Coordinates of C-alpha atoms in Angstrom, one line a residue:
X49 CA 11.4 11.3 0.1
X50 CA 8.4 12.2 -1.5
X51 CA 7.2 14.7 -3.3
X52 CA 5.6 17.7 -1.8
X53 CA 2.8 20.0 -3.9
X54 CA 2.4 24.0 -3.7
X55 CA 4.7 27.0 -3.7
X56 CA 8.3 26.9 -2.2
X57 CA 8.0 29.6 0.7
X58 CA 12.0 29.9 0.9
X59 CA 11.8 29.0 5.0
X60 CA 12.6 26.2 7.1
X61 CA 11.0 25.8 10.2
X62 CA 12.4 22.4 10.8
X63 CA 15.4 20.7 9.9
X64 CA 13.8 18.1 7.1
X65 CA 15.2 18.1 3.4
X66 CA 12.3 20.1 1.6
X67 CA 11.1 23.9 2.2
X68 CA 8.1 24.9 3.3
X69 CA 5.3 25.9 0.9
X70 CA 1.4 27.2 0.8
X71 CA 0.1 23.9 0.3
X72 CA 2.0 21.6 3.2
X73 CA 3.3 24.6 5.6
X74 CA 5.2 22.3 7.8
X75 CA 7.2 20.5 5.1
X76 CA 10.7 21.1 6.5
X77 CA 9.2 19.5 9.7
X78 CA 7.9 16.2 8.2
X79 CA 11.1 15.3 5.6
X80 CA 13.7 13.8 7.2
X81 CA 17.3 14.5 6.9
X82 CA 18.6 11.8 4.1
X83 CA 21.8 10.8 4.1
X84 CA 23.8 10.9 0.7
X85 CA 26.7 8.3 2.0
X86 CA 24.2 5.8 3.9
X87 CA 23.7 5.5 8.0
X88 CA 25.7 3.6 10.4
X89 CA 23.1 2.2 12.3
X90 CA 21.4 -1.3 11.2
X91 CA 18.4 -3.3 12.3
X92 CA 17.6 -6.3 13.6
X93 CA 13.9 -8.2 12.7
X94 CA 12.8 -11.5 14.2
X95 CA 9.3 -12.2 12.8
X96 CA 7.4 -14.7 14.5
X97 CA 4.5 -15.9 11.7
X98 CA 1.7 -17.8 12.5
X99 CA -0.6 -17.5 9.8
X100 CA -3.4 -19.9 11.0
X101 CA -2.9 -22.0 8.3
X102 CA -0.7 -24.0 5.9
X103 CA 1.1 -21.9 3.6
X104 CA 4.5 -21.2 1.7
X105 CA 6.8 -18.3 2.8
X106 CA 8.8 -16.3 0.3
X107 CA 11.0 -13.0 0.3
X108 CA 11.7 -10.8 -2.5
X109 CA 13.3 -8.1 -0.5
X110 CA 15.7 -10.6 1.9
X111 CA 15.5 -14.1 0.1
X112 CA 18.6 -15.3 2.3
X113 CA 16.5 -15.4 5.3
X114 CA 13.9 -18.3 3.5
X115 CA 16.7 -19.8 1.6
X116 CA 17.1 -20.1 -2.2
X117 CA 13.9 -22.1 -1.9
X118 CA 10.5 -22.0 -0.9
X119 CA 10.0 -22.3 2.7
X120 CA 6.7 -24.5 3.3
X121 CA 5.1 -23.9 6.5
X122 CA 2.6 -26.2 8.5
X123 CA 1.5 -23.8 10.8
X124 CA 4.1 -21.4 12.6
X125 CA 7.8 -20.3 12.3
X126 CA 10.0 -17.4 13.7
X127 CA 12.7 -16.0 11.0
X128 CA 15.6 -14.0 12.0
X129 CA 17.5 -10.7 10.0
X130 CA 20.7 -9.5 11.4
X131 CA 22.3 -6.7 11.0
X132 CA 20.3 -5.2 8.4
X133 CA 20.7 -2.2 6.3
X134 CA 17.5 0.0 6.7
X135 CA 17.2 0.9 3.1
X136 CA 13.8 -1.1 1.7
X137 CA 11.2 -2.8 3.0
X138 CA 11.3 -5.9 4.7
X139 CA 8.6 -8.2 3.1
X140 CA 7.7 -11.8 3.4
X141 CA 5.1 -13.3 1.3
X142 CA 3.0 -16.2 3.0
X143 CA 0.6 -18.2 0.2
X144 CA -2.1 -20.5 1.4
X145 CA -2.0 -24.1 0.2
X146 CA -5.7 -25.1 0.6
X147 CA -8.3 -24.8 -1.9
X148 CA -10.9 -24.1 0.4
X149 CA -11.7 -21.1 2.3
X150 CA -9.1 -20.6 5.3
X151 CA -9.7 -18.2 8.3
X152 CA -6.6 -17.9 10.3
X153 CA -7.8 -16.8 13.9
X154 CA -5.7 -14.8 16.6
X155 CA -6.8 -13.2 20.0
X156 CA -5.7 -11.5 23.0
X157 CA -7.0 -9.5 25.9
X158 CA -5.8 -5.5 26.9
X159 CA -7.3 -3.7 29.7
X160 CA -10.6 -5.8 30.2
X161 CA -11.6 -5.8 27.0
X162 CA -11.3 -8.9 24.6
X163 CA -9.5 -8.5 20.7
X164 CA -9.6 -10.9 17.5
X165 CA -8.0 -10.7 14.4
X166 CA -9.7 -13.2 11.7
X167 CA -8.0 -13.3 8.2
X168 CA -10.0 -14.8 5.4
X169 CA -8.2 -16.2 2.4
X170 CA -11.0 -17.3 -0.1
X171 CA -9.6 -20.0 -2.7
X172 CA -10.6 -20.3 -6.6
X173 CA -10.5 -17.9 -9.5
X174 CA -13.0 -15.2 -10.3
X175 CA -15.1 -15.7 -14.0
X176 CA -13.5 -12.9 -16.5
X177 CA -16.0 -10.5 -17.1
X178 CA -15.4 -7.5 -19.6
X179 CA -13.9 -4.6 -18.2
X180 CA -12.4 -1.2 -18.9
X181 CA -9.1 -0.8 -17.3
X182 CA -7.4 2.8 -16.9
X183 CA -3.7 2.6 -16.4
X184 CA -2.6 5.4 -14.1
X185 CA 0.9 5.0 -14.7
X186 CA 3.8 7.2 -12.6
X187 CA 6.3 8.3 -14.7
X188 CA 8.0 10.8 -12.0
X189 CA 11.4 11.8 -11.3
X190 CA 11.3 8.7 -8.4
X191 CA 10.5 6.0 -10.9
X192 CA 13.7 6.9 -12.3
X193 CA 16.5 4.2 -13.5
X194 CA 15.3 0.3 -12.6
X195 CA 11.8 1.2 -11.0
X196 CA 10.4 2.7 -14.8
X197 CA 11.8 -0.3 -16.6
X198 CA 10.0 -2.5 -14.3
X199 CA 7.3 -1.1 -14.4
X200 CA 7.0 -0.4 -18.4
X201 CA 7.8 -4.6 -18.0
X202 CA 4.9 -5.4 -15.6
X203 CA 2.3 -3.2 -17.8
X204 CA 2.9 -4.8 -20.6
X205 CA 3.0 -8.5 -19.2
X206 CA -0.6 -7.2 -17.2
X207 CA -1.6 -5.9 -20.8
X208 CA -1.0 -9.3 -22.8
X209 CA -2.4 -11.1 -20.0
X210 CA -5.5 -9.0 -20.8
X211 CA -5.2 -9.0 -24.0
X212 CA -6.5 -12.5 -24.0
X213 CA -9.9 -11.7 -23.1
X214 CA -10.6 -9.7 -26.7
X215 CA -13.8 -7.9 -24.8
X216 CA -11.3 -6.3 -22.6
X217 CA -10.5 -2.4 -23.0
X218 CA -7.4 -0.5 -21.8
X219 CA -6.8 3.1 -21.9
X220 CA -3.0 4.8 -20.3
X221 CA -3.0 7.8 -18.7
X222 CA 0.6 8.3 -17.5
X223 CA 1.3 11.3 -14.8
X224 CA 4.2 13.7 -13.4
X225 CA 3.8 17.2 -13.0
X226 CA 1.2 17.2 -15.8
X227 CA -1.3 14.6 -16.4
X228 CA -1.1 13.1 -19.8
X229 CA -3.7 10.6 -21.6
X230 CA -1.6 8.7 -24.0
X231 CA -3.6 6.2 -25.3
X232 CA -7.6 6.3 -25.4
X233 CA -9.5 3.4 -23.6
X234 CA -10.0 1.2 -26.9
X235 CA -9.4 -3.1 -27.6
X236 CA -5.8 -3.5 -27.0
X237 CA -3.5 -3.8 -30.1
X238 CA -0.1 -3.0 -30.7
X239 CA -0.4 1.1 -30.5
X240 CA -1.6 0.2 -26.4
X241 CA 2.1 -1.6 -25.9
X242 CA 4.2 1.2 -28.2
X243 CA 2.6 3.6 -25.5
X244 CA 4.0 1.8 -22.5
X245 CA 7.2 1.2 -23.7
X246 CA 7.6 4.9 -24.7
X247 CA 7.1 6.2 -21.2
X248 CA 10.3 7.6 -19.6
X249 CA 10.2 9.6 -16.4
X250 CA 11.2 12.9 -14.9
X251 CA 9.4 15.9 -12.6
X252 CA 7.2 15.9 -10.2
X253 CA 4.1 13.5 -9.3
X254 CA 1.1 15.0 -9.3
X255 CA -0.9 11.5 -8.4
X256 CA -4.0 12.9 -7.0
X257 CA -4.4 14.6 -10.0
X258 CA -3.8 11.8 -12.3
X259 CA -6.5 9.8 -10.4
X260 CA -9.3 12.6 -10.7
X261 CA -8.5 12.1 -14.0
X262 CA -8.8 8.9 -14.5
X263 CA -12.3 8.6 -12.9
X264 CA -13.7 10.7 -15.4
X265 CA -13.1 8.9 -18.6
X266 CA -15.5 5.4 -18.2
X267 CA -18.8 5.6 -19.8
X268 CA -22.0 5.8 -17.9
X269 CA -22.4 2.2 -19.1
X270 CA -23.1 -1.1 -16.0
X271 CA -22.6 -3.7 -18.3
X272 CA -18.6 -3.4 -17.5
X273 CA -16.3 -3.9 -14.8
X274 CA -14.6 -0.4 -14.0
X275 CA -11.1 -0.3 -12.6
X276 CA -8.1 2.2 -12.7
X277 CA -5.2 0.2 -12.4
X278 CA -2.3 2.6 -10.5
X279 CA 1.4 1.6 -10.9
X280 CA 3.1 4.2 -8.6
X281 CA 5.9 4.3 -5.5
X282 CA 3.2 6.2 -3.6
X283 CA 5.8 9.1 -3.0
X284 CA 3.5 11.9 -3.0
X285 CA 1.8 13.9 -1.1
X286 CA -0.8 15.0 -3.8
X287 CA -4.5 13.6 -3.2
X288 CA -7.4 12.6 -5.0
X289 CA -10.6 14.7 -4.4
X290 CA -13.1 12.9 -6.6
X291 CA -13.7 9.0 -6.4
X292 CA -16.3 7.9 -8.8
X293 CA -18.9 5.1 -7.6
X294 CA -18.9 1.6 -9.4
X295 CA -15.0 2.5 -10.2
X296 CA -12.3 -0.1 -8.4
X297 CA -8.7 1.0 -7.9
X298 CA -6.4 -1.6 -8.3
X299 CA -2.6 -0.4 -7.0
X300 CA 0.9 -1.9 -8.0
X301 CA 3.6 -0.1 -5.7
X302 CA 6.7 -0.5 -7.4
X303 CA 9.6 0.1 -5.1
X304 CA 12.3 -1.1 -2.8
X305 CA 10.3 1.1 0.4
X306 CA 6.8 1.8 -0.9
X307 CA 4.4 5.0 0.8
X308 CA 1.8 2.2 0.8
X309 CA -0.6 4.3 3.1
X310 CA -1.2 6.4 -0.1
X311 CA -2.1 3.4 -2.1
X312 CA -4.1 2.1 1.1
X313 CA -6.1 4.7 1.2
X314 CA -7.0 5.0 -2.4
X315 CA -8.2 1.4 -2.9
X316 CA -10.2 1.1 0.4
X317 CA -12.5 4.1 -0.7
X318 CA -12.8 2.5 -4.2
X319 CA -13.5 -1.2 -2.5
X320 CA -10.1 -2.2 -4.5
X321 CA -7.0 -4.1 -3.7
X322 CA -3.4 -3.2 -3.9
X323 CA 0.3 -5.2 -4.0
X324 CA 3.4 -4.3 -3.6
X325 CA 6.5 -5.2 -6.3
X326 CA 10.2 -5.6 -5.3
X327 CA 12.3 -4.2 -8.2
X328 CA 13.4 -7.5 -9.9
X329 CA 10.7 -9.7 -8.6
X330 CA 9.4 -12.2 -11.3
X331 CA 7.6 -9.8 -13.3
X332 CA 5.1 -13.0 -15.0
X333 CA 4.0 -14.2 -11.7
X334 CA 3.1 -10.4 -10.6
X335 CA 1.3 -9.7 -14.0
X336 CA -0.8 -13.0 -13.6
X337 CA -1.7 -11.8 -9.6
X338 CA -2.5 -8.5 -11.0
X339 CA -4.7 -9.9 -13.6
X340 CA -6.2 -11.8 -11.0
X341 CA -7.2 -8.8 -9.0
X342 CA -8.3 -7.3 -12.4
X343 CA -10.9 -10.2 -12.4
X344 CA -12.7 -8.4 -9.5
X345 CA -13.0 -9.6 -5.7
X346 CA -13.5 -13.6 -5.1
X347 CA -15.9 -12.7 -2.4
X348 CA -17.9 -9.2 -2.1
X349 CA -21.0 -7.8 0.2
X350 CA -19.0 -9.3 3.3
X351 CA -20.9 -9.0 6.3
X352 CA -20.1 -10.2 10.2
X353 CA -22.8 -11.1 12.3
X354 CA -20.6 -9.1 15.1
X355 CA -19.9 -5.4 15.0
X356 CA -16.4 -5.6 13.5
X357 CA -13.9 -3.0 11.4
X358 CA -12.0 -3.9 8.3
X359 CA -14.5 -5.4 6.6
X360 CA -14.4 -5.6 2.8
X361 CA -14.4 -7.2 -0.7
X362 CA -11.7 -10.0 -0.9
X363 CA -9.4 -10.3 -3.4
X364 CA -7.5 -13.7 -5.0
X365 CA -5.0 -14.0 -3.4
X366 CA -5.4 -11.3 -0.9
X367 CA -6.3 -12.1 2.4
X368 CA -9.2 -10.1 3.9
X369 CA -8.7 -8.8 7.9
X370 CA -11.5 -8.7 10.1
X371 CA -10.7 -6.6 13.5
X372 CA -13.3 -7.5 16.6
X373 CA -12.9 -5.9 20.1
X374 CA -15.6 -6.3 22.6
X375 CA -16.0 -6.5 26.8
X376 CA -17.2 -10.2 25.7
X377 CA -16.3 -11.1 22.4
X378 CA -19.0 -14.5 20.8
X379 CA -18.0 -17.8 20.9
X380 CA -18.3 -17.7 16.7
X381 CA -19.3 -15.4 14.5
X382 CA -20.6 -16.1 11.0
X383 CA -19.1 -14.8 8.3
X384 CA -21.2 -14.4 4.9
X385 CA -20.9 -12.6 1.4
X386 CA -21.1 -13.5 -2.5
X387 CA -18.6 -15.3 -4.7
X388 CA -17.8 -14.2 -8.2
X389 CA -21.0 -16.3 -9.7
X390 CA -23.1 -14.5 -6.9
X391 CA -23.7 -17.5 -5.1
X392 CA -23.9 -17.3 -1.5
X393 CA -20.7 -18.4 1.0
X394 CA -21.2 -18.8 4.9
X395 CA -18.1 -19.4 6.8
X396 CA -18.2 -19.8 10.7
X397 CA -16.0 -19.0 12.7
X398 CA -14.8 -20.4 15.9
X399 CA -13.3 -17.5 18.6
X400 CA -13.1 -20.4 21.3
X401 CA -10.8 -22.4 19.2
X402 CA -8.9 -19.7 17.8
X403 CA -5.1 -19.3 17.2
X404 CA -2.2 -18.6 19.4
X405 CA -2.1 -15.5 21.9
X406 CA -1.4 -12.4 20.4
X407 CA -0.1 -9.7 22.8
X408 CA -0.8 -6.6 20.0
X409 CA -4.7 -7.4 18.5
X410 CA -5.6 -4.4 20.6
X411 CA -3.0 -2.4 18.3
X412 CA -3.9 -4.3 15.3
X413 CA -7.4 -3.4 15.7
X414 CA -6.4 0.5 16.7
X415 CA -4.8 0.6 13.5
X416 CA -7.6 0.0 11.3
X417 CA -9.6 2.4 13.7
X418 CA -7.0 5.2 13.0
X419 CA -7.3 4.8 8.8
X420 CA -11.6 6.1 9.4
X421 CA -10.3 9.5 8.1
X422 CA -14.3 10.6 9.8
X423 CA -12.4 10.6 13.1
X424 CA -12.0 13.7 15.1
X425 CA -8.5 15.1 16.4
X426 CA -10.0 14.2 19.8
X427 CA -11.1 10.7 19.2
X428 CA -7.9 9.9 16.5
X429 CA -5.7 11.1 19.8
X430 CA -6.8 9.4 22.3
X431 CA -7.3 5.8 20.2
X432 CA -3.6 6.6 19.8
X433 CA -2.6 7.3 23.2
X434 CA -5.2 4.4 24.8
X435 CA -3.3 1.6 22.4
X436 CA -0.1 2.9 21.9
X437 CA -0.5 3.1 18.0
X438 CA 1.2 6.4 16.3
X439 CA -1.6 8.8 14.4
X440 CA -0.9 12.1 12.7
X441 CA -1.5 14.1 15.9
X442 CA 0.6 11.7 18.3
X443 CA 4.7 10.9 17.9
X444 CA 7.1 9.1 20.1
X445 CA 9.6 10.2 21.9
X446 CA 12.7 9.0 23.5
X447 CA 13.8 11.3 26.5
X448 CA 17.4 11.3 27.8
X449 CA 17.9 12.4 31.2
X450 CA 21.5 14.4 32.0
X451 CA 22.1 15.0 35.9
X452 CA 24.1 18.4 34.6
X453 CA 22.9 21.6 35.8
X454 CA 22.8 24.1 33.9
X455 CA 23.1 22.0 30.6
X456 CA 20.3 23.3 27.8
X457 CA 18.6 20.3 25.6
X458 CA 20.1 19.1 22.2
X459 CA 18.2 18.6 19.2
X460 CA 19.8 15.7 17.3
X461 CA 18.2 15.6 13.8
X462 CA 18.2 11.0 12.8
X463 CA 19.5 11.1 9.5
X464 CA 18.0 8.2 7.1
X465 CA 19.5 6.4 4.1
X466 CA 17.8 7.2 0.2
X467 CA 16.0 4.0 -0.6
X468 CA 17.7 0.6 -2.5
X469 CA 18.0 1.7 -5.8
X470 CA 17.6 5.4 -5.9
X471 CA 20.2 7.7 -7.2
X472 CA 20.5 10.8 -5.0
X473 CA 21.7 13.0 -7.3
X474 CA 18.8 12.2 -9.3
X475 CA 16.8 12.8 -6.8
X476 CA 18.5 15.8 -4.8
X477 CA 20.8 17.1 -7.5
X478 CA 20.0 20.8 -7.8
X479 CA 17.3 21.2 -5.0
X480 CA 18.9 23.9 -3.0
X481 CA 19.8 25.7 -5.4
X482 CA 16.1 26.1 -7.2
X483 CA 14.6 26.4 -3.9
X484 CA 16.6 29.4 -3.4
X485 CA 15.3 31.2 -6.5
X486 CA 12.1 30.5 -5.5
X487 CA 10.7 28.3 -8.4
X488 CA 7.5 26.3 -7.8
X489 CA 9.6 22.9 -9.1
X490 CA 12.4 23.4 -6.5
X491 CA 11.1 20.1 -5.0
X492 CA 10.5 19.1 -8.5
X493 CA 12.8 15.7 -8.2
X494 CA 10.5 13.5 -6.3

């Protein structure tokens, strides 16, 4: 469930959890029904992952499926869930072994017309250069319970892990239905870590705002890195309207099931980098990836000597995707940008020799044509409808046929359970009855 901006209207015209209001009109159609006592139905994953290259696989959301260990993988292997509760995310984490650069290759053919998928994962670290770093920290009614301690945990880890760079410079700006600047961006010391442990959460989550926010406080000064460091579920439907140039947004979704399209979007515009935390990961070895991201991309100014979407600074750690579709995709393409001592890297890459088959790269690449928000209704439906890839204007549906005349259809509303870890009184306790006096926090929970 996430929170939805604007003015209750008091009417339904759909079935979902939340009431209409002036600024999403068709909220009642877009929130699901959620179940307080759980669903009966379960899921069943079988992940068949071939990175490309060497790596080690782990799993903070289902760590039976790797084992209590590390699962080191030479080049392929297919893992199998059963009977799964569909309350979190399902996430593996795959890290590359090499300490050069890796370029994991997979292509396939749909309808004539030739797809690759290239995924770049740059070794090395990145030279610490002084920055300003704005925490944008959530502190709404969702965070509540295990998610606001972790994250209180993980800023300050991220914070001492700065700290040790005395040129750095931290301000918090934490955010629910107001947006409230807490501590100024100044060296950090001791009054930096009273004001993240002092942050407790409630109301609504007014990230957009925060964000706007955020942008404005840096100097005009280009001597220093610029980033905004967001620690958020993502369960919004609030958006930023004013990204600043030169300013990198670094996200941390906190969660058990993350809205990481809002954190997505956020840190493509700003040519950032985002991760997503379990609740109860090891919170040292996500403040030392998060520092790492903090250090700025490993590789920037990427180019492609091929027309190609998804292009983009790459991050330690963070794989970079490269999406290619063509009647007659090049044997090789080269593959070129600048590493953090703005030296010049080439990388070529062989299509010929490229991984195994992969029956979805048309969808792969479909998706990262569907996130250009520039697209048009017309062409955003019918990328969706030629590739079979959901967009805001598209949906799925399952039709069931009944050989009984005279029978009307039957709307069945899905219910779906509340996340791992959220409390639904917390959450829903009270809704109705706000709603129905017409306040404007009657949704004022998520």
């Amino acid at each position: 469930p996430r929170f939805i901006p604007g003015q209750p209207s008091g009417v339904k015209t759909g079935d979902g959890w939340s009431y209409d209001t002036d600024v999403v009109p068709d909220a009642s159609q877009i929130t699901p029904v959620v179940s307080k006592d759980g669903v009966s139905y379960t899921a069943d994953i079988t992940v068949d992952l071939s990175p490309g290259f060497p790596c080690e696989i782990t799993s903070p959301s289902h760590g039976s499926i790797v084992g209590k260990h590390r699962l080191k993988v030479a080049r392929s292997v297919v893992l199998e869930a059963k009977n799964l509760t569909p309350d979190r995310d399902f996430i593996v984490c795959y890290q590359t072994k090499s300490d050069k650069i890796e370029a994991g290759v997979h292509c396939g053919t749909f309808k004539n017309e030739q797809f690759a998928v290239i995924e770049i994962t740059p070794p090395g670290q990145v030279i610490d250069k002084p920055k300003d770093v704005e925490f944008c920290v959530d502190k709404s009614g969702s965070m509540t319970g295990a998610k606001i301690e972790g994250l209180k945990l993980v800023a300050e880890k991220i914070l001492r892990r700065l700290q040790q760079n005395p040129q750095n410079r931290v301000g918090i700006v934490a955010f629910n239905d107001k947006v409230e600047a807490i501590h100024p961006i100044t060296e950090i010391n001791d009054l930096t870590i009273t004001a993240i442990r002092g942050i407790s959460a409630s109301s609504t989550t007014y990230a957009g705002q925060a964000l706007d926010y955020c942008f404005k406080q840096f100097t005009a000064d280009t001597v220093r890195e610029k980033y905004i460091l967001l620690i958020a579920d993502g369960q919004t439907s609030d958006m930023w309207t004013n990204v600043v140039p030169g300013v990198r947004v670094i996200a941390v979704g906190i969660d058990a099931a993350i809205n990481e399209s809002y954190l997505r979007d956020i840190v493509r515009e700003t040519k950032g980098t985002s991760i997503s935390v379990y609740p109860g990961e090891d919170y040292d070895v996500v403040a030392n990836m998060v520092a790492g991201l903090l250090s700025g991309p490993v590789l920037r100014d990427v180019k492609v000597s091929s027309e190609a979407l998804g292009v983009s600074d790459v991050y330690q750690g963070k794989p970079g995707v490269i999406y290619l579709k063509g009647r007659q995709l090049p044997e090789e393409v080269q593959i070129t940008g600048k590493d953090s001592r703005d030296q010049d890297v080439s990388l070529n890459v062989s299509l010929i020799k490229g991984g195994p088959e992969c029956g979805f790269s048309h969808q792969l690449w479909a998706r990262e044509k569907l996130r250009d928000h520039t697209l048009n209704a017309e062409e955003q439906i019918k990328t969706s409808l030629e590739y079979g890839v959901l967009c805001s204007k598209t949906a799925f549906v399952a039709v069931l046929l009944r050989d009984v005349p005279g029978q009307k259809p039957e709307r069945v509303e899905v219910p779906v359970a509340l996340p791992h870890t959220w409390d639904y009184d917390a959450v829903f306790g009270g809704t109705m009855v706000l709603a129905q006096l017409g306040t404007p926090r009657s949704m004022g929970f998520l």
